[in-house]
Short mmCIF file of C-alpha atoms in Angstrom, two decimals:
data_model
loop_
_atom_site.label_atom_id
_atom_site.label_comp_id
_atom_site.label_asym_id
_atom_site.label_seq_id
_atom_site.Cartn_x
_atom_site.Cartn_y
_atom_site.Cartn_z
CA UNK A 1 102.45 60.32 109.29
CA UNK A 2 105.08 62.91 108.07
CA UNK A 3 107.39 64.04 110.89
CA UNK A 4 109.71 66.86 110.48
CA UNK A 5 111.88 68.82 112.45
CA UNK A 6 108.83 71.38 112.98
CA UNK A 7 107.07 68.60 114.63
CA UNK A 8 110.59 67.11 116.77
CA UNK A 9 110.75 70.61 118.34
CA UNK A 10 107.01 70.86 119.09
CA UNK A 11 107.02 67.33 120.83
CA UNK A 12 110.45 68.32 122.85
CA UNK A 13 108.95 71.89 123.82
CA UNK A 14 105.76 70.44 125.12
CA UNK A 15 107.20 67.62 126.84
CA UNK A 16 110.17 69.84 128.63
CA UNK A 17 107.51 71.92 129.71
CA UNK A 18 104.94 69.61 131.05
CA UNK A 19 107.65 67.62 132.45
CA UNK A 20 109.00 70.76 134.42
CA UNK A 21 105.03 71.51 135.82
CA UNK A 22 105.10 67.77 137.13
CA UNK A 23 108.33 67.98 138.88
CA UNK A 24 107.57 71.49 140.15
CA UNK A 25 104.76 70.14 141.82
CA UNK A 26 106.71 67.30 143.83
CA UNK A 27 109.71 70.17 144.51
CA UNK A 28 107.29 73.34 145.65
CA UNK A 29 105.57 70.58 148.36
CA UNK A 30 108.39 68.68 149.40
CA UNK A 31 110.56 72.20 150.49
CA UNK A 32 107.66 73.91 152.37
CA UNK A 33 106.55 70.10 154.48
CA UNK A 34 110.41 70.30 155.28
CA UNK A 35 111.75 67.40 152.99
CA UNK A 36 115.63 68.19 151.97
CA UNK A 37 115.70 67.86 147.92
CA UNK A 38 118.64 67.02 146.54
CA UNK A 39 118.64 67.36 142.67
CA UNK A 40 115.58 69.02 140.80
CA UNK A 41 116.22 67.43 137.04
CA UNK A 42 114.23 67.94 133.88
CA UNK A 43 115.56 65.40 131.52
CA UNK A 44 117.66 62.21 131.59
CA UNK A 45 121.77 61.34 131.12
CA UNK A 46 124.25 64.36 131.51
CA UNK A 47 123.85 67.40 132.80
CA UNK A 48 123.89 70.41 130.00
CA UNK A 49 123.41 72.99 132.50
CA UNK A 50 123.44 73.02 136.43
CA UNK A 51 122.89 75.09 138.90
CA UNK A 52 123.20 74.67 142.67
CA UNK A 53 120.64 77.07 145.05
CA UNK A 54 121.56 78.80 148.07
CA UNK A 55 118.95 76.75 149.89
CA UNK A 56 120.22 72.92 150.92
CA UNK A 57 122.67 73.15 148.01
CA UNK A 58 119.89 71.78 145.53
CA UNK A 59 121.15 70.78 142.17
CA UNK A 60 119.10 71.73 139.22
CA UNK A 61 119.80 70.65 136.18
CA UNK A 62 119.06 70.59 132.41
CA UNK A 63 120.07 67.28 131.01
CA UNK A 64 120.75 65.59 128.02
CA UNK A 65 117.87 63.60 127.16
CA UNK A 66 114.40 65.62 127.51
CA UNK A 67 112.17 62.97 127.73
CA UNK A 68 111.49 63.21 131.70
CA UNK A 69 113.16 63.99 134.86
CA UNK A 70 113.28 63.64 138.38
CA UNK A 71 113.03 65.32 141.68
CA UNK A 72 115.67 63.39 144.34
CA UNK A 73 115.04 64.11 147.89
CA UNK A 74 117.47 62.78 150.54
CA UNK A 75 116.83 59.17 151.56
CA UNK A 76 117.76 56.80 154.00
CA UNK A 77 117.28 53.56 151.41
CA UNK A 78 119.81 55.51 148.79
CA UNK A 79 122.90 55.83 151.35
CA UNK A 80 124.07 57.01 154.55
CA UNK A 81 122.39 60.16 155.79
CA UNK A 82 124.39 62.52 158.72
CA UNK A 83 122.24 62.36 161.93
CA UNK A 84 121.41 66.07 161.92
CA UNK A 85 119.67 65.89 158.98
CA UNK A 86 117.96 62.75 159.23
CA UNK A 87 114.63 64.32 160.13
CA UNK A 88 114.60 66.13 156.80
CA UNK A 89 114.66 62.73 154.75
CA UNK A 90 112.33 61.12 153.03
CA UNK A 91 111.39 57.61 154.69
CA UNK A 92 111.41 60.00 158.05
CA UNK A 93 108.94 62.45 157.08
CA UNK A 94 105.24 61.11 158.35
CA UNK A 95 103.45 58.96 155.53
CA UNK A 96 100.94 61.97 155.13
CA UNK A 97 103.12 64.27 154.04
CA UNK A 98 105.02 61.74 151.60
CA UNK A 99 101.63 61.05 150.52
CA UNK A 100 101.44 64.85 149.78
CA UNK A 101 104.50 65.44 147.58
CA UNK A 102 103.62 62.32 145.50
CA UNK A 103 100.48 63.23 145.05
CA UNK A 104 101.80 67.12 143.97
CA UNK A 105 103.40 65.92 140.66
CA UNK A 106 99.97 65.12 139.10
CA UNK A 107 98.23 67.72 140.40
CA UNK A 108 100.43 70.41 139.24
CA UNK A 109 99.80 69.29 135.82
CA UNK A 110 95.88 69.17 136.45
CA UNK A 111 96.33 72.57 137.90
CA UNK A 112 98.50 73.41 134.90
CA UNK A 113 95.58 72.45 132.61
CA UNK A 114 92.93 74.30 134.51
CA UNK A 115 94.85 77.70 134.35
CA UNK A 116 95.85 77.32 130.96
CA UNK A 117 92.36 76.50 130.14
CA UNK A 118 91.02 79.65 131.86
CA UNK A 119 93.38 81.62 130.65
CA UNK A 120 92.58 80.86 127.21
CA UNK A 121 88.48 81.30 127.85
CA UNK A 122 89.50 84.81 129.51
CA UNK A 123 91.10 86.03 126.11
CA UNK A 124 89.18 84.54 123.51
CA UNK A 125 86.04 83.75 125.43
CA UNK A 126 83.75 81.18 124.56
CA UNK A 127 82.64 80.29 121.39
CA UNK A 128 80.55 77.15 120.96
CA UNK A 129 79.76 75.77 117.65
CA UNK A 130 75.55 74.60 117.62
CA UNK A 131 75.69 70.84 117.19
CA UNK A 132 73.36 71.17 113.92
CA UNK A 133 73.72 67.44 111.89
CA UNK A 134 75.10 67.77 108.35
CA UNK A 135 75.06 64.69 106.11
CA UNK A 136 73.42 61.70 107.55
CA UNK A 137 73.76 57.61 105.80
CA UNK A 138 70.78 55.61 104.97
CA UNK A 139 70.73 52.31 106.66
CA UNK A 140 73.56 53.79 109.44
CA UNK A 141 72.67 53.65 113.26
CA UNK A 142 72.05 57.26 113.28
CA UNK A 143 69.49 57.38 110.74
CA UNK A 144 67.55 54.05 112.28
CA UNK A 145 67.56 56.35 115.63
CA UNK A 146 65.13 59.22 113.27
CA UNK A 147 68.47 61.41 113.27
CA UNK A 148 67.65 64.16 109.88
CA UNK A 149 69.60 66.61 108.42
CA UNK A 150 69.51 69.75 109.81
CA UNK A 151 68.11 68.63 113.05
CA UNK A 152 69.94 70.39 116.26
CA UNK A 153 71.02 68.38 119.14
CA UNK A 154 69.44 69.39 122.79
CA UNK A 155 70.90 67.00 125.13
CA UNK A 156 72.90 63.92 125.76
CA UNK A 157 70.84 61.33 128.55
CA UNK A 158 69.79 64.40 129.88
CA UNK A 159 72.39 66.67 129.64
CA UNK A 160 71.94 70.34 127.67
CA UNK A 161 74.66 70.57 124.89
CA UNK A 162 76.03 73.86 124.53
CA UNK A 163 77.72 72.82 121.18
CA UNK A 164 79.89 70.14 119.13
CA UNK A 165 82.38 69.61 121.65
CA UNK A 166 79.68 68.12 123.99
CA UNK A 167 78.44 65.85 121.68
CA UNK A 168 81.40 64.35 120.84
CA UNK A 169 82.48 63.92 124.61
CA UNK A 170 78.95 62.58 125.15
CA UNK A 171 79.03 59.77 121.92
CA UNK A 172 82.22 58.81 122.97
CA UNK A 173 81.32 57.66 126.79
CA UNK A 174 78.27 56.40 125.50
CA UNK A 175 79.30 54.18 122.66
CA UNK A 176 82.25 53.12 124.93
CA UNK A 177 79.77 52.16 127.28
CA UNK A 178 76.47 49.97 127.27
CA UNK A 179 76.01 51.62 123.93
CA UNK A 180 72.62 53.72 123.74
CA UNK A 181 72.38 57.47 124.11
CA UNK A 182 69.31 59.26 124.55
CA UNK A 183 69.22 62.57 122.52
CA UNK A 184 66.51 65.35 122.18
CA UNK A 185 66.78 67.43 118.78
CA UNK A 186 64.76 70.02 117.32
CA UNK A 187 64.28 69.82 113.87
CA UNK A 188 64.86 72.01 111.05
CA UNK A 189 60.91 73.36 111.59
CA UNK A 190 61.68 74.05 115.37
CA UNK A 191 59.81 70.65 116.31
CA UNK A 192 61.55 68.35 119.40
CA UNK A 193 62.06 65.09 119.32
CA UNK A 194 63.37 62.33 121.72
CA UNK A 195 65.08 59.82 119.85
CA UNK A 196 67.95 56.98 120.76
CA UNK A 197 71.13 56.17 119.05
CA UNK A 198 72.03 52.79 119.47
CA UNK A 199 74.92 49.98 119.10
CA UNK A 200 73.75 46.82 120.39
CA UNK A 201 76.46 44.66 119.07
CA UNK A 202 79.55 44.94 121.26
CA UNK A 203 82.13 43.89 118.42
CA UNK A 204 80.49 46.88 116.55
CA UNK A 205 80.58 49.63 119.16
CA UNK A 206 84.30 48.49 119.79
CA UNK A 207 84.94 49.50 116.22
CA UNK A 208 83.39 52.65 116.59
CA UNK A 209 86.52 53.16 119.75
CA UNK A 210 89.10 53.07 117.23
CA UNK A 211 90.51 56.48 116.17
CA UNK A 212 88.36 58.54 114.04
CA UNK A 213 85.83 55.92 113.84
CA UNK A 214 83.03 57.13 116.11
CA UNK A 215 80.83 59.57 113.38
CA UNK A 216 81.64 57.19 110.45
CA UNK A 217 80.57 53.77 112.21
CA UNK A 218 77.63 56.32 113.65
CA UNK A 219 76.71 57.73 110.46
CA UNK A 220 76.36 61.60 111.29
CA UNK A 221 78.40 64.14 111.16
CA UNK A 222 77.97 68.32 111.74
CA UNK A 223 76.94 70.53 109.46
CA UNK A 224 80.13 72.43 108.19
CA UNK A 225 79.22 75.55 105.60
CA UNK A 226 80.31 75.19 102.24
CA UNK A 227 84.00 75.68 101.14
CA UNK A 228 84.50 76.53 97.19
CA UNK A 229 86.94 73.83 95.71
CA UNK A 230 89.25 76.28 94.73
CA UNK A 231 93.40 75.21 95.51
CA UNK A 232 94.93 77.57 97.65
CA UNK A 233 98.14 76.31 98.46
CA UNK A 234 100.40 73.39 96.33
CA UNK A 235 102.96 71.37 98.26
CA UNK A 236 106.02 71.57 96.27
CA UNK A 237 107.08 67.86 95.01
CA UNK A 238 103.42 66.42 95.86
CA UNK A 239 101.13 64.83 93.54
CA UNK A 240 99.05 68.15 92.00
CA UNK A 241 102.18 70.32 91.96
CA UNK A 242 104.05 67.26 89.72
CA UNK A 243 100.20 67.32 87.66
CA UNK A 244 100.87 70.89 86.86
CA UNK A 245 98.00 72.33 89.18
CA UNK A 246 98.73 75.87 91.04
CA UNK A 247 96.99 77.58 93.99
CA UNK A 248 94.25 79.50 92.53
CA UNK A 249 92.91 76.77 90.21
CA UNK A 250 88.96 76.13 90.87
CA UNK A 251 88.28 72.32 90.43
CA UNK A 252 85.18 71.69 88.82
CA UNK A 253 85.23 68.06 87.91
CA UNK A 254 86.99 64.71 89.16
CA UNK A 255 86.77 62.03 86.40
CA UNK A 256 83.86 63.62 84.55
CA UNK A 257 81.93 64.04 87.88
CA UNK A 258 81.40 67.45 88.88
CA UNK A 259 82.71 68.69 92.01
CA UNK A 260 80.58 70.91 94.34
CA UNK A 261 83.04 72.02 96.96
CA UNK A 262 86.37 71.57 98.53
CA UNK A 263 85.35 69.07 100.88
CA UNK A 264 83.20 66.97 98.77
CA UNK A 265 86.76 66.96 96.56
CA UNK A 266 88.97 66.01 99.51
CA UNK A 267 86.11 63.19 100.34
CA UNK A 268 85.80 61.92 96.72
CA UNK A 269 90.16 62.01 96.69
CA UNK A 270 90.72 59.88 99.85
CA UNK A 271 88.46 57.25 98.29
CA UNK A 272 91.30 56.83 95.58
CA UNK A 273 94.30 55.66 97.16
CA UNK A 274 97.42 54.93 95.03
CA UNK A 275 95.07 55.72 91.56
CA UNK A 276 95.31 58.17 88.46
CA UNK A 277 92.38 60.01 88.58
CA UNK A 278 91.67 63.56 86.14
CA UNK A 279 90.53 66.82 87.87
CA UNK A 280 88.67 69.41 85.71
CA UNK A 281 89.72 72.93 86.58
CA UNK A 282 89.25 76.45 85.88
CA UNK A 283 92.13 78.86 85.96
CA UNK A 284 91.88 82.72 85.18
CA UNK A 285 88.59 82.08 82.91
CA UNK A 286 90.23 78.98 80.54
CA UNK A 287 89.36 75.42 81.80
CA UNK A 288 91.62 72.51 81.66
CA UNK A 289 92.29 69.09 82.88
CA UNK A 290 95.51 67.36 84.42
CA UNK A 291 95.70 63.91 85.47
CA UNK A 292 97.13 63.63 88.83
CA UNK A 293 98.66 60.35 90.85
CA UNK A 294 96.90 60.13 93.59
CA UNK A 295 99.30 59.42 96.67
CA UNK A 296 98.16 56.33 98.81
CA UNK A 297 98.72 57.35 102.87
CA UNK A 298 98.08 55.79 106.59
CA UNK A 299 95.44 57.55 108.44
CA UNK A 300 94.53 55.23 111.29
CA UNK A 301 94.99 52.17 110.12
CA UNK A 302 93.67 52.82 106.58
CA UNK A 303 94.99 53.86 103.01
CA UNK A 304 93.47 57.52 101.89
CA UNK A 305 94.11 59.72 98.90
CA UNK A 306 96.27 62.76 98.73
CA UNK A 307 97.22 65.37 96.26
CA UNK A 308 98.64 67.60 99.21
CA UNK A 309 97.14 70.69 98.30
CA UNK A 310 94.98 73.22 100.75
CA UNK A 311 92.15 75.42 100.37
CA UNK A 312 92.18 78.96 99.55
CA UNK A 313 90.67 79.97 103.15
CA UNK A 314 89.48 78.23 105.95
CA UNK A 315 85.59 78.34 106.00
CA UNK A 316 83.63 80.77 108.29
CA UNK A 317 80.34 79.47 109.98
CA UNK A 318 77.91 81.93 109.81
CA UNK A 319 76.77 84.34 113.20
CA UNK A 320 73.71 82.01 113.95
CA UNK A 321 75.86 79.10 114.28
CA UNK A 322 77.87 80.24 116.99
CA UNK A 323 77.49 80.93 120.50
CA UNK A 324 79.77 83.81 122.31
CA UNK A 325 80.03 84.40 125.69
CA UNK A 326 82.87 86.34 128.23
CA UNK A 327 83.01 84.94 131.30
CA UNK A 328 85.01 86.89 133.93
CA UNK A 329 87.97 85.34 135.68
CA UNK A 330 86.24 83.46 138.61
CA UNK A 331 83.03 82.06 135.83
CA UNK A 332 86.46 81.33 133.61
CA UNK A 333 88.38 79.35 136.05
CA UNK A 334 85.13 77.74 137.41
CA UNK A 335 84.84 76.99 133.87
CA UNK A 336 88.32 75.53 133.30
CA UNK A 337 88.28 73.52 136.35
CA UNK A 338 85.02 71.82 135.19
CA UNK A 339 86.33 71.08 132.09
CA UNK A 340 89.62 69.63 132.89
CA UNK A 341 87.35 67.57 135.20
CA UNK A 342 84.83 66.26 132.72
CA UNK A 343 87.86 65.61 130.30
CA UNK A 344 90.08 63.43 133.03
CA UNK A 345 86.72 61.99 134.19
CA UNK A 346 86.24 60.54 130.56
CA UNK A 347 89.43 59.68 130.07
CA UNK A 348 89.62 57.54 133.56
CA UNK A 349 86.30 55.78 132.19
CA UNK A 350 87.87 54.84 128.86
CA UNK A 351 90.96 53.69 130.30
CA UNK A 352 89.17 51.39 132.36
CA UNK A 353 86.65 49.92 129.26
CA UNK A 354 89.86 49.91 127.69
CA UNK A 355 90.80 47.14 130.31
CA UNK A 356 88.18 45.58 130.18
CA UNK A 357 88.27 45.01 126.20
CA UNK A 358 85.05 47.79 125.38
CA UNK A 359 87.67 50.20 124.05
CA UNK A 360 90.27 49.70 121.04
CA UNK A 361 93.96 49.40 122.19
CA UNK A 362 94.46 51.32 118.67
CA UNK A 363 93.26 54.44 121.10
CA UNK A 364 96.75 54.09 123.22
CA UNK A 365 99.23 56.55 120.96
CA UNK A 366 102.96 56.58 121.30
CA UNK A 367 105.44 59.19 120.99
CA UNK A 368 105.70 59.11 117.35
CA UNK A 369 101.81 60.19 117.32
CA UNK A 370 102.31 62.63 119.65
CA UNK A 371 105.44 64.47 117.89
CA UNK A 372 103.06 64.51 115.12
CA UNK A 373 100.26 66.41 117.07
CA UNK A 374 102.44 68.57 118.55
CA UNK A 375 104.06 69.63 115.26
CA UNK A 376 100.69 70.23 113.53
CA UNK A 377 98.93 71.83 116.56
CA UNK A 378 102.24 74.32 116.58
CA UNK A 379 101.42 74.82 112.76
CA UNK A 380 97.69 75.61 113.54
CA UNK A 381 98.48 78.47 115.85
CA UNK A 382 99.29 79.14 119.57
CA UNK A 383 95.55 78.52 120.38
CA UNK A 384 95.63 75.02 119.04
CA UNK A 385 99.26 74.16 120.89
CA UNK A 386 97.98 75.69 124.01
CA UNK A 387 94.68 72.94 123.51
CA UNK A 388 97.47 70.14 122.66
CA UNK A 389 98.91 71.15 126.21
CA UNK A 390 96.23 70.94 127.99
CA UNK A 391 95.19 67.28 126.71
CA UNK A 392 98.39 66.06 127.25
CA UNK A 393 99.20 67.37 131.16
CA UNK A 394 95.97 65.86 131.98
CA UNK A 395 96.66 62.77 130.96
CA UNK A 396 100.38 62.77 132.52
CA UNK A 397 98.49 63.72 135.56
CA UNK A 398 95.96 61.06 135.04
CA UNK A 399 98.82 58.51 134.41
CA UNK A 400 101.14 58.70 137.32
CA UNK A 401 97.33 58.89 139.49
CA UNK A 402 97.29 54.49 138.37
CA UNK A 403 98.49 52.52 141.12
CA UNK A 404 101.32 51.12 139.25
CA UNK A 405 104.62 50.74 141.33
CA UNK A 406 106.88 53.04 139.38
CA UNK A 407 104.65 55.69 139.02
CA UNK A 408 103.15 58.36 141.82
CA UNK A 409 99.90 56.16 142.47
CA UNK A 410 101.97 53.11 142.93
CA UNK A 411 104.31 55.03 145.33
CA UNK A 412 101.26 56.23 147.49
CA UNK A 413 99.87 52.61 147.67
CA UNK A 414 103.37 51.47 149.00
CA UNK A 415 103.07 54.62 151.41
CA UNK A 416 99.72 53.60 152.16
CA UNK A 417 100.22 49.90 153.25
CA UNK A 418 103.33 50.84 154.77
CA UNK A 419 101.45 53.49 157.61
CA UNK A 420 98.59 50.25 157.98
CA UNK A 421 101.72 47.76 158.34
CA UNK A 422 103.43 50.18 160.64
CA UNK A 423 106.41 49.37 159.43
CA UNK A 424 108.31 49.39 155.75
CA UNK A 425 107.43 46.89 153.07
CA UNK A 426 110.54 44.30 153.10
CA UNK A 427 112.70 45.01 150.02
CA UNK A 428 111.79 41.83 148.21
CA UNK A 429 107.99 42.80 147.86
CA UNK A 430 109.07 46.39 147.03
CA UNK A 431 111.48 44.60 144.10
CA UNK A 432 108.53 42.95 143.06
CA UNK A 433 106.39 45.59 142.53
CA UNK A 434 108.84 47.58 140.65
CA UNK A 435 109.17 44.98 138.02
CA UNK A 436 105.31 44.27 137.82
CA UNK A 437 105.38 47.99 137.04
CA UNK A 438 108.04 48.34 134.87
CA UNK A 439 106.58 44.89 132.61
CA UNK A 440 103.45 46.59 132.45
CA UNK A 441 104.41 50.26 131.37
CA UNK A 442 106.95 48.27 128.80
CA UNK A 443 103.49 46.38 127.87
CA UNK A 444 101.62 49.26 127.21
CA UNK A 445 104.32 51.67 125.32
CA UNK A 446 104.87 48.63 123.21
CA UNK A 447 101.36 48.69 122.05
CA UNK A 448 101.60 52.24 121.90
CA UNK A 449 104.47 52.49 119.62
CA UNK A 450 102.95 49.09 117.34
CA UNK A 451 99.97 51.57 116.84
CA UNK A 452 102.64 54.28 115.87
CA UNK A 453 103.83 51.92 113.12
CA UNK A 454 100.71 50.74 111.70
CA UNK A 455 99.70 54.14 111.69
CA UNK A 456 102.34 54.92 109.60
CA UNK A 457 102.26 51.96 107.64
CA UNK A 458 98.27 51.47 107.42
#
């Protein structure tokens, strides 16, 4: 993990953002049920700008510390509240309408998702990528199932695939389940087949939860087309650039072995951690050889190879691999909306196996991981930062859903018990709560950030 500045401005942009859809959402409700709002803040500590509104003198406010913020309404519990305006306060309004504006921070980051999502399918359109299986182990769970080469998966238990991103979505709830998926394939002759990938042993499919784990432990992956090994772009400093290796060079060889294309050489590299190892290459017509030291890095949890270098071009899959289609703008945000479903769906389900010890807690990132995919998502292209967005507000709006005290859910159980009760929890079981809450978020971004560090560390 290599942060940079790059990836520190990503992170804060994404955050500030997402942070200001969440408190939107609790603000836009809470003025039209009639609640008076106080201060609308995005970000912690002191104020760099302010503003105050026309309407009920509102505060809002830029602050010094971007890593939240807060909506404060006026409220009885907080202080002494003039009797003409006690109606407009928060422990006064009916429980439904509290109810409401907690419930409207989450949402406007589902929401969020959903239109960024169909915004994105009304530009580009669709393109799906036909879930056609590349290389596949002997002896690995996939091959036991009859998975071949070339074969093109159907359906999932059922379920048409319309491309890669649906089998990966499908694996994952499977394996993180009772472990067994049903597939249907046709073959590279245009035979079907029903076949079933399985992972009996729970220890094992609990390794396949950890990150990037899933199509190794399973054996398979997609068929990508081929890539020439030919170096397109040297990182100053870095291990092939110190060898004396420049963009342009076509590798041919790694210790005597020839090399057939850019990812079997990135494959063959990573399996060389912290080794010398000599590439073959060809530059303008003359071959040559350099010996390069291979740089030993983390990549969840484990040591790989790197000679920081990049291929020439990034490679095209060919017409008949890909699916296009336009929807217009009610198919796209039909479209969106059942996406961001299916993804907060999943991630609700793996949350909960993750409880209950079927899921790795290696799965639960920190902000450290996140700078980092924000920063290289940024790199990739507005496309790929708008998909980082949309991943991340769904699970901030998935998050403050849990009924934990000192986030939204655990505000609407308290608002919940309290209009059964008919009357306020007493402040001692309120205090209680809050610190249940606040031991168990502490819990849970300490494991986060430990998984940050070994990450980094391997």
């Amino acid at each position: 993990m290599n942060l940079s500045w790059q990836h520190l401005l990503a992170f804060l942009v994404a955050i500030s953002v997402l942070v200001t859809v969440h408190e939107f959402g609790h603000f836009w409700v809470a003025r039209r049920l009639g609640f008076k709002v106080l201060r609308f803040s995005v970000g912690f500590g002191k104020p760099l700008l302010r503003h105050v509104g026309r309407v009920d003198q509102t505060e809002f406010v830029l602050a010094a510390i971007p890593l939240g913020g807060y909506v404060k309404m006026l409220d009885e519990r907080e202080g002494d509240v003039p009797e003409h305006e006690r109606h407009r306060a928060f422990t006064r309004r009916p429980h439904w309408q509290r109810i409401l504006v907690l419930l409207a921070g989450p949402a406007a980051n589902i929401l969020f998702a959903i239109l960024l999502l169909a915004g994105m399918t009304l530009v580009n359109g669709i393109t799906e990528v036909r879930a056609v299986v590349g290389d596949v182990l002997v002896g690995s769970p996939a091959a036991q199932a009859g998975l071949r080469s070339g074969d093109t998966i159907a359906s999932l238990d059922g379920k048409a695939v319309a491309g890669q991103r649906d089998v990966v979505f499908g694996m994952l709830d499977g394996m993180t389940g009772d472990g067994r998926v049903a597939l249907s394939v046709v073959d590279a002759h245009g035979a079907k087949k029903d076949l079933v990938l399985e992972v009996r042993d729970p220890q094992a499919r609990r390794k396949l939860t950890e990150p990037e784990a899933l199509f190794r432990g399973l054996g398979f992956g997609f068929w990508q087309p081929p890539l020439p090994a030919r170096i397109g772009v040297v990182e100053a400093g870095g291990p092939a650039a110190v060898a004396g290796l420049k963009s342009g060079d076509e590798i041919t060889a790694l210790n005597g072995e020839p090399v057939a294309d850019f990812q079997g050489l990135r494959q063959r590299i990573e399996a060389h951690p912290g080794d010398s190892i000599v590439l073959a290459y060809r530059r303008a017509g003359v071959e040559g050889s350099a010996r390069v030291q291979v740089a030993a890095e983390a990549l969840s949890g484990r040591k790989v190879g790197r000679i920081h270098v990049a291929p020439l071009a990034s490679a095209r899959y060919p017409e008949s691999m890909l699916v296009h289609t336009r929807p217009g703008p009610l198919e796209a945000v039909a479209r969106g909306s059942e996406d961001a479903w299916d993804m907060t769906a999943l991630q609700a389900r793996i949350f909960w196996r993750m409880l209950r010890g079927q899921v790795s807690l290696k799965n639960l990132s920190g902000p450290l991981t996140i700078a980092e995919y924000a920063g290289d998502s940024a790199s990739a292209g507005p496309g790929a930062f708008i998909g980082f967005l949309v991943l991340i507000s769904l699970s901030l709006g998935f998050l403050n859903l849990l009924p934990i005290p000192i986030l939204d859910g655990g505000q609407v159980v308290y608002q919940l018990l309290e209009w059964v009760k008919g009357s306020p929890l007493s402040e001692r079981v309120q205090a209680l709560g809050q610190q249940a809450g606040i031991a168990l978020l502490v819990l849970l971004m300490g494991v986060a950030l430990f998984n940050d560090i070994a990450r980094q560390f391997g």
